[in-house]
Coordinates of C-alpha atoms and ligand atoms in Angstrom, one line a residue:
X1 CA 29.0 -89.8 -73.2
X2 CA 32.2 -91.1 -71.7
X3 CA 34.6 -89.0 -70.7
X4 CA 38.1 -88.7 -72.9
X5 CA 41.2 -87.7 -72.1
X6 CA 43.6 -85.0 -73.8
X7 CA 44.8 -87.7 -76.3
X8 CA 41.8 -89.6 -76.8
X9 CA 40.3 -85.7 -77.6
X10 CA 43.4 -85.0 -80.0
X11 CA 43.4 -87.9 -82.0
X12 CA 39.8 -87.0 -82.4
X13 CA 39.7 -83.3 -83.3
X14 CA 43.1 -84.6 -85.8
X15 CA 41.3 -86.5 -87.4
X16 CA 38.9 -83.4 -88.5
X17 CA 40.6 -82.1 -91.8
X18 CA 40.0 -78.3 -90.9
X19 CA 42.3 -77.2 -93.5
X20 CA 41.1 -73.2 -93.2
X21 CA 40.3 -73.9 -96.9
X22 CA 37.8 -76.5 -95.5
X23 CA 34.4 -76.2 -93.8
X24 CA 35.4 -76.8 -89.5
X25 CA 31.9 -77.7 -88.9
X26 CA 32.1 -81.1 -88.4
X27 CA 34.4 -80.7 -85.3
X28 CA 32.7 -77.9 -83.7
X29 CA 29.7 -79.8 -83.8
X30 CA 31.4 -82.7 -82.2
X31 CA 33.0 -80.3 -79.5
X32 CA 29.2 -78.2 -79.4
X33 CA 27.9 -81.7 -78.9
X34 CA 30.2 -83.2 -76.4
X35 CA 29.5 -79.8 -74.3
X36 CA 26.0 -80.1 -74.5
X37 CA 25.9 -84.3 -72.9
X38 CA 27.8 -81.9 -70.1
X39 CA 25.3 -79.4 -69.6
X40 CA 26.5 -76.4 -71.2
X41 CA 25.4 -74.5 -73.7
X42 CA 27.4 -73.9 -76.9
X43 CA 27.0 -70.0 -79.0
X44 CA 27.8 -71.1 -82.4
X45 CA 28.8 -68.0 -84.3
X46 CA 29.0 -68.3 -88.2
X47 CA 31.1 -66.8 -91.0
X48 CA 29.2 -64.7 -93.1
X49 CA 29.9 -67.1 -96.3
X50 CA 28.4 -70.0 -94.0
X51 CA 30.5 -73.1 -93.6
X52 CA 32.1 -72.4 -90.8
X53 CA 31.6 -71.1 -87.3
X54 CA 32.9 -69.9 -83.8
X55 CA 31.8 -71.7 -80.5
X56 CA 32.3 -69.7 -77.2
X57 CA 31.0 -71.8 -74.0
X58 CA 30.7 -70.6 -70.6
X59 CA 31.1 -73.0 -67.7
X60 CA 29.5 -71.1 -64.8
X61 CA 30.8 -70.5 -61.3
X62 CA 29.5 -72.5 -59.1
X63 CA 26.7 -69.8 -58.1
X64 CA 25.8 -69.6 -61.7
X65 CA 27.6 -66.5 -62.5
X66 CA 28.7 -66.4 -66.0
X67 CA 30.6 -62.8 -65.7
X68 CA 34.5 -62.2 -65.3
X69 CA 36.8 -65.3 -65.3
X70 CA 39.3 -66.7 -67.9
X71 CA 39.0 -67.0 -71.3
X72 CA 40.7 -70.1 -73.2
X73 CA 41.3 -69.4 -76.6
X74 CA 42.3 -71.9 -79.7
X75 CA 41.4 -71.6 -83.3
X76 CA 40.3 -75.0 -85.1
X77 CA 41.8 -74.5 -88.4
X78 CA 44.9 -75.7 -89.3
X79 CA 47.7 -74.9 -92.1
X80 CA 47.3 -77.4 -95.3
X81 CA 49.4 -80.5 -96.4
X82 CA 50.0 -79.9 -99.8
X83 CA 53.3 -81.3 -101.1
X84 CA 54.6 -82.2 -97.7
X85 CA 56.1 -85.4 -97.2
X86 CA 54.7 -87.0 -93.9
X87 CA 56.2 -90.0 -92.1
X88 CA 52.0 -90.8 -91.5
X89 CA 48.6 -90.0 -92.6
X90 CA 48.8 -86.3 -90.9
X91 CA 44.9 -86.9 -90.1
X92 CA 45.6 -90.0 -87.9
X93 CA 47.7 -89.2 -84.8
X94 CA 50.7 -91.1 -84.4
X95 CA 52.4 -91.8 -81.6
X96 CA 56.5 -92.5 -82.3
X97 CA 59.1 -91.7 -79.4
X98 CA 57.2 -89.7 -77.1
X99 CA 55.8 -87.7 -79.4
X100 CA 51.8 -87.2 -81.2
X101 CA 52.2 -86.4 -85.3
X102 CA 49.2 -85.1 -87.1
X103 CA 48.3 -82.0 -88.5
X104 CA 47.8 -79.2 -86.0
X105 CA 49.2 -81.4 -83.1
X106 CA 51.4 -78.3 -82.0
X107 CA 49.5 -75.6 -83.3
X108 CA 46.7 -75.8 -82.0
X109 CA 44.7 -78.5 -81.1
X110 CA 46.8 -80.2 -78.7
X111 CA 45.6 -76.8 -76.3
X112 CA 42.0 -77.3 -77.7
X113 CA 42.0 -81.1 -76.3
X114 CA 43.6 -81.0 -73.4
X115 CA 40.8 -78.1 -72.4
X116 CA 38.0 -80.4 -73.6
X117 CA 39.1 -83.2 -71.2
X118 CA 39.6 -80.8 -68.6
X119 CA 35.9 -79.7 -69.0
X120 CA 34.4 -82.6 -66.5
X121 CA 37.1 -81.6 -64.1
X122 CA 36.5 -77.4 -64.4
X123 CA 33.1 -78.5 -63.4
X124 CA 33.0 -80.2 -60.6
X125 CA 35.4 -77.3 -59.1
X126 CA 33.6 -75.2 -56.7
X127 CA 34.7 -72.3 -58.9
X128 CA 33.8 -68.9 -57.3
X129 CA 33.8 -67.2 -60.9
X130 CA 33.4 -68.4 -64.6
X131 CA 35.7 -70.6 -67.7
X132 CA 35.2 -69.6 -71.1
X133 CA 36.0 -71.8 -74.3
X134 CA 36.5 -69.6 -77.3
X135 CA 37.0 -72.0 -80.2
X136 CA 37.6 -69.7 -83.8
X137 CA 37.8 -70.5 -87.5
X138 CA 40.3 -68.9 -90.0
X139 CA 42.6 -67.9 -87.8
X140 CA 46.0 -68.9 -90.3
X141 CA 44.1 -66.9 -93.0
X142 CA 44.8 -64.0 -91.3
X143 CA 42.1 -64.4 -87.9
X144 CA 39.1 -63.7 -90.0
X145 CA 36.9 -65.8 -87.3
X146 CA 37.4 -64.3 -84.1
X147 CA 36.3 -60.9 -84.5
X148 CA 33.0 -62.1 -85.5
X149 CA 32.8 -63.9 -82.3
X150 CA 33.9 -61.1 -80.0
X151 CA 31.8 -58.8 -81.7
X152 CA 28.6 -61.4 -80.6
X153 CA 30.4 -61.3 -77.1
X154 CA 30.2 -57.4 -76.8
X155 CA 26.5 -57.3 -78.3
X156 CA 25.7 -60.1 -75.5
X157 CA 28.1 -57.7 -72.5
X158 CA 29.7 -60.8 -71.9
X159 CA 33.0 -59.9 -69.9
X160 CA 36.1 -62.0 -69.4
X161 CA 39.4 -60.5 -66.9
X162 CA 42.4 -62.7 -69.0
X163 CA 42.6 -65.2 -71.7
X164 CA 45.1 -67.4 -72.6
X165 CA 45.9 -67.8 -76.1
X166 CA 47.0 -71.4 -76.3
X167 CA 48.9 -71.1 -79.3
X168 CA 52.2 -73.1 -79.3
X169 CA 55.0 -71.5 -77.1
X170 CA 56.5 -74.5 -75.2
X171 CA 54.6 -73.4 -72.6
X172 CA 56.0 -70.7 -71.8
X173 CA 54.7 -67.3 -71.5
X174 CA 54.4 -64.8 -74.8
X175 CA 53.6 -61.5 -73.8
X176 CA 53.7 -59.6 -77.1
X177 CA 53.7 -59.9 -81.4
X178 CA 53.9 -57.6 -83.7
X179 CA 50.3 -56.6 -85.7
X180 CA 50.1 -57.4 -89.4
X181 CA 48.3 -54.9 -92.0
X182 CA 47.6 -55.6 -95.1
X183 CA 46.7 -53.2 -98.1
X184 CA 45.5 -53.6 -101.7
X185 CA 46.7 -50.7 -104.0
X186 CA 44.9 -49.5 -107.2
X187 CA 46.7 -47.8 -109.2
X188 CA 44.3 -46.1 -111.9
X189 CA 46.1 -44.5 -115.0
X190 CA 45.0 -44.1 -118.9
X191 CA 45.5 -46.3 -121.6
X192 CA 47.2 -45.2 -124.9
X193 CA 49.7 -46.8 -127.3
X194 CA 52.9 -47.2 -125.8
X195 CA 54.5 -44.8 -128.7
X196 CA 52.1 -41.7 -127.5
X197 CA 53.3 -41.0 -124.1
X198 CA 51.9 -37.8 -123.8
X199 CA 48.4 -39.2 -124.1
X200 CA 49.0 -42.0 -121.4
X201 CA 49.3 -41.8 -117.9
X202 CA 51.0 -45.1 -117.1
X203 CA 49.5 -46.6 -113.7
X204 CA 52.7 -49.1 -113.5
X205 CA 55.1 -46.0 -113.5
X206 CA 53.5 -44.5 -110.5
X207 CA 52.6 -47.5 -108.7
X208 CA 56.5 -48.3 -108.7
X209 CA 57.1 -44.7 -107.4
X210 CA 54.7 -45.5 -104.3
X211 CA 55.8 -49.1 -104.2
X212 CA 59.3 -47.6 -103.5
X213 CA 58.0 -45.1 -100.8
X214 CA 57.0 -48.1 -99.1
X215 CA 60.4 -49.2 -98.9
X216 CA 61.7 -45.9 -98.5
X217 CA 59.6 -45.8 -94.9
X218 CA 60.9 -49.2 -94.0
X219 CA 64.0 -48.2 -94.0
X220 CA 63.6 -45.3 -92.2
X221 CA 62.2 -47.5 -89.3
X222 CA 65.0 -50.1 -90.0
X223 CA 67.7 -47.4 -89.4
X224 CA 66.3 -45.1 -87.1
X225 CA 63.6 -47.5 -85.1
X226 CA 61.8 -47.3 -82.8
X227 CA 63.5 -50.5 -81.8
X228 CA 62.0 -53.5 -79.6
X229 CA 65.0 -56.2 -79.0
X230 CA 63.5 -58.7 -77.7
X231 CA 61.7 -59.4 -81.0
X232 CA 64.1 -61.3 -83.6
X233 CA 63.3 -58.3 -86.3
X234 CA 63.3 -55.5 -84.0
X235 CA 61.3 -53.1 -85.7
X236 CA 58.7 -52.4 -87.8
X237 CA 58.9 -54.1 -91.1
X238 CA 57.5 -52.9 -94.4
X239 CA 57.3 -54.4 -97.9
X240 CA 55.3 -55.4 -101.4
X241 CA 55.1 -59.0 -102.2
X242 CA 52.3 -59.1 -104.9
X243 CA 51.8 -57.1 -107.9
X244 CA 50.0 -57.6 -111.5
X245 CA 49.5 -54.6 -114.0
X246 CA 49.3 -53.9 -117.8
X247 CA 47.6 -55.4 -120.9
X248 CA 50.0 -55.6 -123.5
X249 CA 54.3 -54.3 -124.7
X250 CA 52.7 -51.8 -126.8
X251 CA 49.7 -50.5 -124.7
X252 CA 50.5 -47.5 -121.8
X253 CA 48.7 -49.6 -118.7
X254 CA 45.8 -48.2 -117.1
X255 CA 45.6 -50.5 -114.2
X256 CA 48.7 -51.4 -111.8
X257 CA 47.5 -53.0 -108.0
X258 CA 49.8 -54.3 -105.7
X259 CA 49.4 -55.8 -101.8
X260 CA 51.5 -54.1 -99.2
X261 CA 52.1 -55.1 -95.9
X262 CA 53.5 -53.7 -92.5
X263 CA 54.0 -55.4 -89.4
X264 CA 54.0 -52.7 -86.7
X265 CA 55.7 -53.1 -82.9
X266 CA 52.7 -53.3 -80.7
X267 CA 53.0 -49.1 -79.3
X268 CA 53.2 -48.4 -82.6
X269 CA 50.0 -47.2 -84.5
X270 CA 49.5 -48.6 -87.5
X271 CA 47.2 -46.0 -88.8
X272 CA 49.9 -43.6 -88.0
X273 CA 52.3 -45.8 -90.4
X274 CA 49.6 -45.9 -93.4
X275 CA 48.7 -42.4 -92.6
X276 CA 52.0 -41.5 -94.0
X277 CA 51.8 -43.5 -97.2
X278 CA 48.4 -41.4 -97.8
X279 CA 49.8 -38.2 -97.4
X280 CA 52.5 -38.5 -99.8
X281 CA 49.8 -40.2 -102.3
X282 CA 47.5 -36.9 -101.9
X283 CA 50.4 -34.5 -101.6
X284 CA 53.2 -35.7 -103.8
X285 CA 51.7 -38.7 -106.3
X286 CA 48.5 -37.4 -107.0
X287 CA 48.8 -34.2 -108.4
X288 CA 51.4 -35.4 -110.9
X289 CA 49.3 -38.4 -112.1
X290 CA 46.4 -35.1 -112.5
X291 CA 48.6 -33.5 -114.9
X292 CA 48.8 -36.1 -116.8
X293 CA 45.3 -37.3 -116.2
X294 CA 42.5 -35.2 -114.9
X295 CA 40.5 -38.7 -113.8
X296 CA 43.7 -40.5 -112.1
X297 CA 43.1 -41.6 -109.1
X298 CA 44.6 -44.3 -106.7
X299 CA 42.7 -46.3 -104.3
X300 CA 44.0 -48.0 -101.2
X301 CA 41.9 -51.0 -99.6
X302 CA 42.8 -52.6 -96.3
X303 CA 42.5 -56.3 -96.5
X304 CA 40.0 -58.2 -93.9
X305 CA 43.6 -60.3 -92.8
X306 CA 44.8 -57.8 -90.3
X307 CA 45.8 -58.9 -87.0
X308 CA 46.3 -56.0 -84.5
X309 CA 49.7 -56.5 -82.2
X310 CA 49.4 -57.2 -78.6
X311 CA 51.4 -56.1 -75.4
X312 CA 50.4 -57.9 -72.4
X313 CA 51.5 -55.6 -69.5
X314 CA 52.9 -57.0 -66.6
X315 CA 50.2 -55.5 -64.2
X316 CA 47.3 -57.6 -65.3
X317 CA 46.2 -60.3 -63.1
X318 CA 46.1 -62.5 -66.3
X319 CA 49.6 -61.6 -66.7
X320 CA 50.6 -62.4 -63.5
X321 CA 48.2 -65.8 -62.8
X322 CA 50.3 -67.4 -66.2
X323 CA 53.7 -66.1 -65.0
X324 CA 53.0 -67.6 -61.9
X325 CA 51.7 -70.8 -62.8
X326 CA 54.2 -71.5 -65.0
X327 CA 57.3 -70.1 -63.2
X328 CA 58.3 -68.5 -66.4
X329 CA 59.5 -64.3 -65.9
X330 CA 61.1 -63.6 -69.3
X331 CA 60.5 -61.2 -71.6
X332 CA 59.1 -63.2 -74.7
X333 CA 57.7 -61.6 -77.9
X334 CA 57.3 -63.5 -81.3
X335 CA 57.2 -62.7 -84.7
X336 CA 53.8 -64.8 -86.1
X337 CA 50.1 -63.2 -85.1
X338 CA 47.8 -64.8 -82.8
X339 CA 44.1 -63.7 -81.9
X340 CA 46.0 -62.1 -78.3
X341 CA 45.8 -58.6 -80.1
X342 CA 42.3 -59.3 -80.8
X343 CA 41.1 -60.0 -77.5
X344 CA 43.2 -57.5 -75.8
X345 CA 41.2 -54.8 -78.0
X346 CA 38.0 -56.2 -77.2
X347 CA 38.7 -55.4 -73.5
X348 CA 40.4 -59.0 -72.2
X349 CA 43.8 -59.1 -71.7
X350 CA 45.5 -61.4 -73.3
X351 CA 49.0 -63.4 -73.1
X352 CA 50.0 -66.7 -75.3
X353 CA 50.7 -70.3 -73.5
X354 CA 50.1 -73.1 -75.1
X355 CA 51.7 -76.9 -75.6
X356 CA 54.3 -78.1 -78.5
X357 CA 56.2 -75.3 -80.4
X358 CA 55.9 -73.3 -83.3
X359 CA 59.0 -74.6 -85.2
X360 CA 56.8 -77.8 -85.3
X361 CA 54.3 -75.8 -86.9
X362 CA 52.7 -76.0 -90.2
X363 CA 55.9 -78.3 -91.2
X364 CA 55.4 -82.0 -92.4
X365 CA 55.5 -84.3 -89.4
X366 CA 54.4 -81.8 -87.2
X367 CA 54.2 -83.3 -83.6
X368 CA 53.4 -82.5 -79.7
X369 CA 55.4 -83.8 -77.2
X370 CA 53.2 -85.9 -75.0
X371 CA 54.9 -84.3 -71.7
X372 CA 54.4 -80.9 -73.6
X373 CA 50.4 -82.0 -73.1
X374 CA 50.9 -83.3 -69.6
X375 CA 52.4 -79.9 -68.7
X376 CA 49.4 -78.2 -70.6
X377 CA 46.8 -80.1 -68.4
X378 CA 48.7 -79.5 -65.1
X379 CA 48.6 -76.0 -65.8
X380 CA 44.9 -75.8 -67.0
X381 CA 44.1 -77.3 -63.6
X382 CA 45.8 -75.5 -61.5
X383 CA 44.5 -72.1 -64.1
X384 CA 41.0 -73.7 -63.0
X385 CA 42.2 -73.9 -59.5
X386 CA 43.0 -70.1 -59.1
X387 CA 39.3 -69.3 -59.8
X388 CA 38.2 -71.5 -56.7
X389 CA 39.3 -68.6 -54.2
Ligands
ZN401 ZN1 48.1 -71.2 -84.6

């Protein structure tokens, strides 16, 4: 196959509509394939609904050793289009002023691209250890792919010393973002008619007393921290955004669930935070729904869209590589969740660096600059470089 550049490859992964709603298996099979004319060896890794899967390629150091090295990281799904108004087909790139449109231009297939026409390059390096591609699905529904694929990594002891999440930042360096939890609450009461309170135990009522808690605890953490200032909401938020309950006016509801969330500073533990929403359910809630209802019971559920925080320190080599390469030494943390947290847990150290910028993001007419590419591929090579001594 002829070799393509990073615009040649992003006009072709754009035109892939990986909407996370969407299968992505058309493009990973185009990138698995394009891989494979150059020798390596693609693990596919599928969801466990099928339709859509990981691929994680290793291109070997130059003695074969497939151990250590960097991982680059980019998830293939993008936000949807509905009821934006585009300039242009968002599936065809466009090139107007120096800038590429198309969905997932800036976040993130520009980073996904430019890696792919790198690949031919990274090869013919006399690298003395090992690249990775990590390529996920589902990552803007809450990064339901890439656990799936690290968890194939760790049963295969594949080890990796940094990866760089190449999620829009301007190309600079992102070194932290808070985790995101989410929770489904059940509230289970007993039904009566609405004139018999004393036969009821009303599952709305008590829901609203825990929903309230909630917010009781994030304002504790608004006004009395801990505190992080160099994110833009600089501590840990808390809140309820969904809730459905009852039946009927005249019926005592049985049934109240609501979805709360908590995005914790990275330090902070987040089964600490829910840890405290439990303890006043079984110390405080409980027993008064039991005196009204022997069978009451609530039932909390965390949801599979949780993205654990991340906190790069400043010690590892990954770290320091990035900050070098791109001559960039502040101190910048974001708000949005990337995959960094998960590979940092996994044992990788993570930071984020990656082309375009995320106020380009999931808008109509989202866009890369084509210099923001350049500056991606000039650092991927000189990334690629590094591993050559
Ligand atoms: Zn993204």
């Amino acid at each position: 196959m002829k070799s393509m550049n990073a615009r040649e490859w992003l006009q072709r992964l754009v035109a892939f509509d990986t909407t996370s709603r969407n299968s992505n298996l058309a493009m990973i099979e185009a990138i698995r394939d394009a891989l494979a004319s150059q020798g390596i060896q693609s693990e596919l890794t599928y969801a466990p609904e099928g339709g859509k899967a990981n691929l994680f390629a290793t291109l070997p150091a130059c003695d074969g050793a497939t151990q250590g090295g960097i991982v680059l990281s980019g998830h293939t799904d993008v936000v949807p289009v509905d009821g934006q108004d585009w300039s242009s087909d968002p599936f065809s790139l466009t090139e107007r002023d120096g800038r590429l449109y198309g969905r997932g231009t800036a976040d993130m297939k520009g980073y996904i691209a430019v890696a792919l026409a790198l690949v031919p390059e990274f090869l013919a390096l006399k690298r003395t250890k090992p690249l990775h591609l990590a390529f996920s699905y589902d990552e803007e529904v809450g990064c339901l792919g890439a656990p799936v694929m690290l968890e194939a990594l760790a049963r295969r002891g594949v080890r990796a010393e940094g990866c760089v999440v190449g999620e829009p930042t301007g190309m600079r360096v992102v070194v932290a973002h808070k985790g995101m939890n989410l929770y489904r609450c059940r509230v289970h009461g007993k039904a009566a008619h609405s004139s018999l309170t004393p036969r009821g135990c009303n599952a709305i009522e008590y829901a609203a007393r825990l929903i309230c808690r909630v917010r009781d605890l994030a304002d504790e953490y608004r006004s009395r921290g801990p505190y992080d200032d160099c994110f833009d909401v600089p501590f840990t938020t808390m809140g309820t955004n969904l809730i459905s309950g009852g039946i009927a006016v005249n019926t005592i509801p049985e049934l109240c669930e609501f979805i709360y969330e908590f995005r914790n500073l990275p330090g902070m533990s987040p089964d600490g935070i829910q840890g405290r929403i439990e303890a006043y359910i079984q110390s405080e809630l409980l027993p008064r729904m039991r005196r009204e209802h022997d069978a009451a019971r609530i039932e909390i559920e965390a949801m599979p869209a949780m993205v654990p925080a991340l906190e790069a320190s400043e010690r590892d080599a990954i770290t320091r590589l990035v900050r070098a390469l791109t001559g960039d030494d502040g101190t910048s943390k974001v708000s949005y969740g990337t995959e960094g947290g998960l590979f940092q847990n996994a044992g990788i150290p993570a930071v984020i660096c990656g082309p375009g910028h995320i106020e380009q993001a999931h808008r109509a007419d989202e866009f890369v600059e084509i210099a923001q590419l350049d500056a991606c591929e000039d650092f991927l090579r000189r990334l690629a470089g590094s591993l050559t001594d």
